[in-house]
Short mmCIF file of C-alpha atoms in Angstrom, two decimals:
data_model
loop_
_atom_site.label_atom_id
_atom_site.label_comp_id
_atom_site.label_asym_id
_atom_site.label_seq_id
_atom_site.Cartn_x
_atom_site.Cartn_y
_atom_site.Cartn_z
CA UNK M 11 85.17 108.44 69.46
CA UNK M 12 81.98 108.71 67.78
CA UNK M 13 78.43 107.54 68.37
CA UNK M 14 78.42 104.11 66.85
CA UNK M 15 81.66 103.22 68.87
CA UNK M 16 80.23 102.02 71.90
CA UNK M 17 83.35 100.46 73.21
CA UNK M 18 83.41 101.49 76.76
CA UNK M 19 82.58 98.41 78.72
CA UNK M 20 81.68 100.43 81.98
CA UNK M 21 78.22 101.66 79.94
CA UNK M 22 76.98 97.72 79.34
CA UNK M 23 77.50 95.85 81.87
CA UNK M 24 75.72 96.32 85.88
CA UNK M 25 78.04 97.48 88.36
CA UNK M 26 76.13 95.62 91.58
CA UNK M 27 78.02 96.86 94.71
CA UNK M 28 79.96 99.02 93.04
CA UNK M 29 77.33 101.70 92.42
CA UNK M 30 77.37 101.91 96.10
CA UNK M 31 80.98 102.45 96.83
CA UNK M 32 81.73 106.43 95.34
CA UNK M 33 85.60 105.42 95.68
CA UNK M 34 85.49 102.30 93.40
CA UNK M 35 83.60 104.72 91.17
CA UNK M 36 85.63 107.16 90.88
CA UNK M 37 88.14 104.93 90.19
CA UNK M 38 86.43 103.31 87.41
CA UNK M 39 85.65 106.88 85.99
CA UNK M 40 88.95 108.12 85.94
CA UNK M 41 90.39 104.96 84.23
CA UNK M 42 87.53 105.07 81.72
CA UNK M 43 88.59 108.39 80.80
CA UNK M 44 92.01 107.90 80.52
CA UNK M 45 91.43 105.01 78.45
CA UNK M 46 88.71 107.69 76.02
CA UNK M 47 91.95 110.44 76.45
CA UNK M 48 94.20 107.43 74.97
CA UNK M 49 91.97 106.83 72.29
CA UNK M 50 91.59 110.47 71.44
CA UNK M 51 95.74 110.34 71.28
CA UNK M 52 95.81 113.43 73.73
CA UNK M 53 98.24 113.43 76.79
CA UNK M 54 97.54 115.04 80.21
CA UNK M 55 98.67 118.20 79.44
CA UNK M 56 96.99 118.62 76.90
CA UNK M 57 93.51 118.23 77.97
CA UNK M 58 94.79 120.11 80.91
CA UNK M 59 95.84 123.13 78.39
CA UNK M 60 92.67 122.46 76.24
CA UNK M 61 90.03 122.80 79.00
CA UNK M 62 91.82 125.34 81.34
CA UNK M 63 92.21 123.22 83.80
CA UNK M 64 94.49 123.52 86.97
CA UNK M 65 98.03 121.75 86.41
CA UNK M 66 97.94 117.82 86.80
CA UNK M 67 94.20 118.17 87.11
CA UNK M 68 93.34 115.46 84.34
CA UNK M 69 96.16 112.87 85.95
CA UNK M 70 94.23 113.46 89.17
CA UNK M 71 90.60 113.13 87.68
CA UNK M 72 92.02 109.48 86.29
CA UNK M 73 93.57 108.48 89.51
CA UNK M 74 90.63 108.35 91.14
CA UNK M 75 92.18 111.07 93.61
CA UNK M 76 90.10 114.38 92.39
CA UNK M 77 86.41 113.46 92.08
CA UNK M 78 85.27 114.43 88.35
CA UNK M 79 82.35 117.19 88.55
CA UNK M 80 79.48 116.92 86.30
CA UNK M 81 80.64 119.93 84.19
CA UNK M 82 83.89 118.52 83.74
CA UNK M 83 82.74 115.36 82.30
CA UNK M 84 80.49 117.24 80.09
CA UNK M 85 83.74 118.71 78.80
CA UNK M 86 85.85 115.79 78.63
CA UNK M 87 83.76 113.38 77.18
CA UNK M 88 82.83 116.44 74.17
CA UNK M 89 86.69 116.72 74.19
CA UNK M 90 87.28 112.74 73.50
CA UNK M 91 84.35 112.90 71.16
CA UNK M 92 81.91 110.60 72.84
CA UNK M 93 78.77 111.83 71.11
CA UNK M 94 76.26 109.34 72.00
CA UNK M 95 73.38 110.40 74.64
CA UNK M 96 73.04 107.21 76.27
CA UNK M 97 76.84 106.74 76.75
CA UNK M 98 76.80 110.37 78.32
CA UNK M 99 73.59 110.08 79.91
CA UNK M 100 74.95 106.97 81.99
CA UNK M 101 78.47 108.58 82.36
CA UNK M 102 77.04 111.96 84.14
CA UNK M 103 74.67 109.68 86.76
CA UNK M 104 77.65 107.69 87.78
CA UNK M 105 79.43 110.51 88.36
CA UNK M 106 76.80 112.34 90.64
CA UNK M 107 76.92 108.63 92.17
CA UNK M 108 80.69 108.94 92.65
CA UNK M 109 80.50 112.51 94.76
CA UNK M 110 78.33 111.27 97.58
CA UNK M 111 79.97 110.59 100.80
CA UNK M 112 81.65 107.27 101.66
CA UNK M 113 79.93 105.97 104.81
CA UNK M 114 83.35 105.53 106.19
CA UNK M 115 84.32 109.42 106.08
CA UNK M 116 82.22 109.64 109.27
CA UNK M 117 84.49 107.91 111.13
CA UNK M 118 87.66 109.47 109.98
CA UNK M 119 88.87 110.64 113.52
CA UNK M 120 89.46 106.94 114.16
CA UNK M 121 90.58 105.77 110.40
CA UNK M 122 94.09 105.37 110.33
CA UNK M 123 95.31 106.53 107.11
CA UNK M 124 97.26 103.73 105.97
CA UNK M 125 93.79 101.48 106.81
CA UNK M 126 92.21 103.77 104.75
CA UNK M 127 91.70 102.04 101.16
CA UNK M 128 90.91 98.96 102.56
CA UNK M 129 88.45 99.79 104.56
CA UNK M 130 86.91 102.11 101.46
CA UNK M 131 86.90 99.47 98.62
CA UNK M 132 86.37 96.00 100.43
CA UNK M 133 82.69 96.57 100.02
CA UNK M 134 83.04 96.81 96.16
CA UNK M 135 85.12 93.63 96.55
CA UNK M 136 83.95 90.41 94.33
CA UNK M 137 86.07 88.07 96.93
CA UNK M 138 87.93 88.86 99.77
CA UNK M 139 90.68 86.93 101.30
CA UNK M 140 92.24 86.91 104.05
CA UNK M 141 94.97 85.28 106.32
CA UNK M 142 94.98 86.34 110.23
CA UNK M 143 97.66 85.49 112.57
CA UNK M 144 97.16 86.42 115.54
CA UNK M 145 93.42 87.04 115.76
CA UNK M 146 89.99 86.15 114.23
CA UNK M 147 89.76 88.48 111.32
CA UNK M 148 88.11 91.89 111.77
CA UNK M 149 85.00 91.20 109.37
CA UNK M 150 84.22 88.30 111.61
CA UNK M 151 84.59 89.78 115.41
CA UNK M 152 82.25 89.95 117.56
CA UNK M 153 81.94 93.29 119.55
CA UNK M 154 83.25 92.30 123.02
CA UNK M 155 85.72 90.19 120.83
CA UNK M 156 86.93 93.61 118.55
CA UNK M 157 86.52 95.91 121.64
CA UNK M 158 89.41 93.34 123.69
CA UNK M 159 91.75 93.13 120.75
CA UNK M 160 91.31 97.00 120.54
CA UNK M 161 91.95 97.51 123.73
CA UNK M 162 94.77 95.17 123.61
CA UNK M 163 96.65 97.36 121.13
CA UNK M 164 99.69 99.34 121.56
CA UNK M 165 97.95 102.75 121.62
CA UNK M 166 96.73 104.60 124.84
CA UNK M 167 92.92 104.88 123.75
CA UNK M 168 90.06 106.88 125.92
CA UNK M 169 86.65 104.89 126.27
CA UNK M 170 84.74 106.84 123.55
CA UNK M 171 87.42 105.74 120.93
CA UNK M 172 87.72 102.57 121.53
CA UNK M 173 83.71 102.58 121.09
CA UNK M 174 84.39 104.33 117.48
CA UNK M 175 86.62 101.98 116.47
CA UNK M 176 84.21 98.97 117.59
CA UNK M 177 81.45 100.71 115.75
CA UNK M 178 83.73 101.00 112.63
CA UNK M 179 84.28 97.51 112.58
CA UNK M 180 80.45 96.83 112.85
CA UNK M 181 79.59 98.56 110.23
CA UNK M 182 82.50 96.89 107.78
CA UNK M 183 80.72 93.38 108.70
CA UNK M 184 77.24 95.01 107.98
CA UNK M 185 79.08 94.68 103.99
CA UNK M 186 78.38 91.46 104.07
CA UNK M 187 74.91 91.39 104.80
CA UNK M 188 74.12 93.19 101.74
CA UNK M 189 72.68 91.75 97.95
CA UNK M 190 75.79 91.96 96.49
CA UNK M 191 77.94 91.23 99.69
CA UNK M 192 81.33 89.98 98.41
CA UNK M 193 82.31 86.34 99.06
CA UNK M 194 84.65 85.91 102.12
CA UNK M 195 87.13 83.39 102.27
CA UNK M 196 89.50 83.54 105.76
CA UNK M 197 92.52 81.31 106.51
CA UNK M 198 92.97 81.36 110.60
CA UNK M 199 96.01 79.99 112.37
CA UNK M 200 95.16 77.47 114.72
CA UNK M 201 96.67 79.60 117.07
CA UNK M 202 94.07 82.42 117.15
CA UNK M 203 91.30 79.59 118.64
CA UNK M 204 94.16 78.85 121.54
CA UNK M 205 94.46 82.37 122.93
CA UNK M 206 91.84 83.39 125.27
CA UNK M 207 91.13 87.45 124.20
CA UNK M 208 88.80 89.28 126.32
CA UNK M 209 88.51 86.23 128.86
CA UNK M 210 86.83 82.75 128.74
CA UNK M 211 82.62 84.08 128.15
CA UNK M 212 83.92 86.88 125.00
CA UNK M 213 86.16 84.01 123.78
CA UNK M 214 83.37 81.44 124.13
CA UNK M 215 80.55 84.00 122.36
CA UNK M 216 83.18 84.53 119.59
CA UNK M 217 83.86 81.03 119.02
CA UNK M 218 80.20 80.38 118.63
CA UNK M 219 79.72 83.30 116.72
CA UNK M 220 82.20 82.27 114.01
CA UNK M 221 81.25 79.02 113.78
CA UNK M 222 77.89 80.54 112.90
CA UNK M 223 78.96 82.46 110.10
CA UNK M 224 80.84 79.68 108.86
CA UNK M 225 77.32 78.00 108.05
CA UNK M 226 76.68 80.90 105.45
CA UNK M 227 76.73 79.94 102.11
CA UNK M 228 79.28 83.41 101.13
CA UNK M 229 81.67 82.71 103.94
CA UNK M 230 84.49 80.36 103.91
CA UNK M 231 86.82 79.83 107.11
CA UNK M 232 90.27 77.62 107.14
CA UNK M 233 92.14 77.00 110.17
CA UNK M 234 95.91 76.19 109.38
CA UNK M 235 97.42 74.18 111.75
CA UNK M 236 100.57 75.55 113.51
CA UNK M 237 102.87 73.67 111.51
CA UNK M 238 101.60 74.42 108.28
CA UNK M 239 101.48 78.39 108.65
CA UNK M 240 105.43 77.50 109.89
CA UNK M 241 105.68 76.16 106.49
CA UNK M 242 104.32 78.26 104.48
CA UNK M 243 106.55 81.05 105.92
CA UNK M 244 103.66 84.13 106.60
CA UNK M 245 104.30 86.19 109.27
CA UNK M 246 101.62 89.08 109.13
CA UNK M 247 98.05 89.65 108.50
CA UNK M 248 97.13 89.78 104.90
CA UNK M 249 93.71 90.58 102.72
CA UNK M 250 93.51 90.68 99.28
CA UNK M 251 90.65 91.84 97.26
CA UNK M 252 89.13 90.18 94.06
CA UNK M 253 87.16 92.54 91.81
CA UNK M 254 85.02 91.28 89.74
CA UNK M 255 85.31 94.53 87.15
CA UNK M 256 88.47 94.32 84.79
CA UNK M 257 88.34 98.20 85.50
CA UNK M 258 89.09 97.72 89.15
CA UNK M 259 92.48 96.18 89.54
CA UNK M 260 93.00 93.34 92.42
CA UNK M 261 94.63 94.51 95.46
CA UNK M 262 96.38 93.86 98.64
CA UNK M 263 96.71 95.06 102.34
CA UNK M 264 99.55 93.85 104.47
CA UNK M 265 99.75 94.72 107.52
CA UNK M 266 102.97 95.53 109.76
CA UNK M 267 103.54 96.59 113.09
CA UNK M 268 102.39 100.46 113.08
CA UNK M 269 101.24 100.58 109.52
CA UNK M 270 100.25 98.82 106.60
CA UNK M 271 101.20 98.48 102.88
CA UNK M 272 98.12 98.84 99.88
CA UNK M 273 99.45 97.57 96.76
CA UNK M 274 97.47 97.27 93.61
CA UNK M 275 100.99 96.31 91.66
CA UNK M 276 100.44 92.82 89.63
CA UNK M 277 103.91 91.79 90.82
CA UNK M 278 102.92 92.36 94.72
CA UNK M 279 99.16 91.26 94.29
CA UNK M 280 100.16 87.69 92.55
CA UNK M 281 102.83 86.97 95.24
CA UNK M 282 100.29 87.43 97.93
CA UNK M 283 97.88 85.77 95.85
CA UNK M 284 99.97 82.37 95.86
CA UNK M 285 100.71 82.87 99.31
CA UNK M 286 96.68 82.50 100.17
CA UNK M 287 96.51 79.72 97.66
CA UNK M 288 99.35 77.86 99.28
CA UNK M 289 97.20 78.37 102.56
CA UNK M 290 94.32 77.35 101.58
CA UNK M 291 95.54 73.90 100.31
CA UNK M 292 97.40 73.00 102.90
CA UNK M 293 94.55 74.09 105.72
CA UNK M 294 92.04 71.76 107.43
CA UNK M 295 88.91 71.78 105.11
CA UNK M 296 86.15 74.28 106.14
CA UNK M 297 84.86 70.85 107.65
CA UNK M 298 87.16 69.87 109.39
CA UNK M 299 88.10 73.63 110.58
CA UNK M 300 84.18 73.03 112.17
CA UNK M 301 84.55 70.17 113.79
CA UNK M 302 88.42 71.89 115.58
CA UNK M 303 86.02 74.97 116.50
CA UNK M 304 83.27 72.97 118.20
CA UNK M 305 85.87 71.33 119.74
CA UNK M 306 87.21 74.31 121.06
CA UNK M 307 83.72 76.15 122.08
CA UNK M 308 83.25 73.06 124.64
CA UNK M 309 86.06 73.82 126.29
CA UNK M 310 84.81 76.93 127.65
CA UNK M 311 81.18 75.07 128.89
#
């Protein structure tokens, strides 16, 4: 590629929350490079071979699962023949961007694995959606509220985790405080606003505190009435993320009994997808999904 072929997309266009999230960006590195490798009608191996680099080294670079050093860049993007400055100017700061720490890593001695890439690219999210069974969803909890459904779980926990996993959640909801904070839009069975958690006074503060967020011009809340999640047929917890960069593919998180499943395949995601939209017609309006909470908050006075 050489100077006057500006086609990379990532180098024109702002990234918003995305520059703050090092795993969307490496991400949207490696696929940027494998698209330049493409162009340059080299495979894997033989960058690899070309460069000297460790076996499977590129593949991981484009992955997103090696983070991509400044000198390597340097020597890939010479390699593909991208030529102009700017282009590599821009390249080499999102890459320095891309090898600072994800605020999450700090709380990896509470971070399930499999909870993992949800929790590290839901802040890079455009639009997040969500369906939630059993409880109110995670990004809206209140503390006393998370700490009960924690605590409610089927694992043995000591105090001090249960307080790191309450703190993790906090600082997932402080994502949508930010500039760039991605929309939220939450379906809730009617269920969840029936079953007392953490006794009447954490149910009553949670109640009130959702029905304050649903006031907020980026948050969106649905209850479904029993019959309609019967319906519809979903049995699990669901979120699925909407980016708005064509470099980020959408994704999903479903969640099971001891695990979960994170699937960026277009098959998976689109199911899912209708699933929500199914949901969401068939819902009580966000009106209407007021009026059943305030309903519900004066039961508890």
């Amino acid at each position: 590629m050489t100077a006057t072929e500006r086609s990379p997309s990532l180098f024109v266009r702002p990234l918003g929350a995305v520059e703050n999230n090092p795993t969307a960006l490496k991400l949207i590195l490696g696929g940027k490079l494998r698209e330049l490798r493409v162009h340059a009608g080299l495979d894997p191996a033989d960058v690899d071979q070309r460069l000297g680099f460790p076996r499977s080294k590129t593949s991981r670079i484009e992955l997103g699962r090696h983070g991509c050093k400044p000198a390597d860049a340097e020597a890939l993007l010479r390699l593909y023949g991208v030529e102009d400055e700017d282009l590599v100017t821009e390249f080499q700061r999102l890459v320095a961007q891309s090898r600072r720490t994800d605020w999450w890593r700090s709380f990896s001695d509470v971070l399930s694995d499999f909870f993992t890439p949800l929790v590290a690219l839901e802040g890079a999210a455009a639009i997040i959606r969500t369906y939630e069974p059993f409880y109110v969803p995670g990004l809206l909890q209140t503390s006393s509220y998370a700490r009960a459904v924690i605590e409610s779980g089927p694992a043995r926990l000591l105090p001090h985790e249960v307080r790191r996993r309450v703190d993790l959640r906090r600082e997932r909801q402080r994502q949508l405080d930010q500039r760039d904070a991605p929309r939220l839009w939450a379906v809730i069975d009617e269920s969840v606003l029936m079953r007392t958690v953490g006794g009447p006074r954490v149910m009553r503060e949670q109640l009130e505190h959702l029905a304050a967020l649903m006031r907020r011009p980026h948050i969106t809340v649905q209850v479904a009435p029993l019959d309609v999640t019967a319906s519809v047929g979903v049995g699990t917890g669901v979120t699925y993320l909407r980016f708005a960069l064509g470099d980020l593919k959408d994704a999903v998180y479903i969640e099971h009994l001891t695990d979960s499943t994170f699937s960026q395949k277009p098959q998976t995601v689109e199911q899912y997808r209708d699933m929500l939209d199914r949901l969401g017609a068939c819902a009580l309006t966000p009106k209407e999904s007021l009026v059943l909470l305030e309903e519900r908050i004066r039961r508890y006075t």
